[in-house]
Amino acid sequence: MTEAVGQSITQEAVRRYLDGLNALDPDLAVSAYAPTAVIRYPGQAPMGVDEFRAYLEQVKMALADLQ
């Protein structure tokens, strides 16, 4: 894989992650990660993709409660 292709793949993953966060769509956000990824998120213990999806669902619900 060339460096340009690697950067393109990385940029697409980052875009999916950010689009998912902005849309409050946990499934889209976690689609940026490999199924076996370990996510280190500020203020949270390291977690797998399913745990991270559940965390984002909690954030989504908390934000909905604010409206």
Short mmCIF file of C-alpha atoms in Angstrom, two decimals:
data_model
loop_
_atom_site.label_atom_id
_atom_site.label_comp_id
_atom_site.label_asym_id
_atom_site.label_seq_id
_atom_site.Cartn_x
_atom_site.Cartn_y
_atom_site.Cartn_z
CA MET A 1 0.00 0.00 0.00
CA THR A 2 1.39 3.39 -0.92
CA GLU A 3 1.55 6.23 1.55
CA ALA A 4 -1.11 8.15 -0.42
CA VAL A 5 -3.51 5.19 -0.27
CA GLY A 6 -2.86 4.78 3.45
CA GLN A 7 -3.59 8.46 4.05
CA SER A 8 -6.77 8.22 2.00
CA ILE A 9 -7.99 5.25 4.03
CA THR A 10 -7.13 7.04 7.28
CA GLN A 11 -8.90 10.22 6.17
CA GLU A 12 -12.03 8.24 5.25
CA ALA A 13 -12.04 6.53 8.66
CA VAL A 14 -11.62 9.84 10.46
CA ARG A 15 -14.42 11.36 8.36
CA ARG A 16 -16.81 8.47 9.20
CA TYR A 17 -15.95 8.81 12.90
CA LEU A 18 -16.53 12.57 12.95
CA ASP A 19 -19.67 12.33 10.82
CA GLY A 20 -21.01 9.73 13.24
CA LEU A 21 -20.30 11.92 16.25
CA ASN A 22 -21.83 14.98 14.61
CA ALA A 23 -24.95 13.03 13.61
CA LEU A 24 -25.16 11.29 17.00
CA ASP A 25 -24.94 8.01 15.10
CA PRO A 26 -22.88 5.55 17.16
CA ASP A 27 -22.97 2.89 14.43
CA LEU A 28 -21.45 5.26 11.89
CA ALA A 29 -18.84 6.48 14.39
CA VAL A 30 -17.65 2.99 15.30
CA SER A 31 -17.62 1.90 11.64
CA ALA A 32 -14.30 3.75 11.46
CA TYR A 33 -12.72 1.11 13.72
CA ALA A 34 -11.61 -2.44 13.03
CA PRO A 35 -13.79 -4.99 14.90
CA THR A 36 -10.90 -5.88 17.21
CA ALA A 37 -9.86 -2.29 17.95
CA VAL A 38 -9.21 -1.09 21.48
CA ILE A 39 -10.41 2.49 21.89
CA ARG A 40 -8.82 4.83 24.36
CA TYR A 41 -11.21 7.71 24.90
CA PRO A 42 -10.53 10.60 27.32
CA GLY A 43 -11.86 9.91 30.78
CA GLN A 44 -12.77 6.29 29.99
CA ALA A 45 -11.04 2.96 30.50
CA PRO A 46 -9.87 1.31 27.26
CA MET A 47 -12.80 -0.43 25.60
CA GLY A 48 -13.68 -2.59 22.63
CA VAL A 49 -15.85 -1.46 19.73
CA ASP A 50 -19.09 -2.79 21.25
CA GLU A 51 -18.36 -1.09 24.56
CA PHE A 52 -17.53 2.14 22.76
CA ARG A 53 -20.81 1.95 20.79
CA ALA A 54 -22.69 1.52 24.08
CA TYR A 55 -20.83 4.50 25.56
CA LEU A 56 -21.79 6.65 22.56
CA GLU A 57 -25.41 5.50 22.91
CA GLN A 58 -25.34 6.74 26.53
CA VAL A 59 -23.93 10.08 25.39
CA LYS A 60 -26.63 10.29 22.71
CA MET A 61 -29.37 9.64 25.29
CA ALA A 62 -27.91 12.19 27.70
CA LEU A 63 -27.84 14.83 24.98
CA ALA A 64 -31.42 14.02 24.00
CA ASP A 65 -32.47 14.52 27.62
CA LEU A 66 -31.02 18.04 27.50
CA GLN A 67 -33.34 19.09 24.69
#
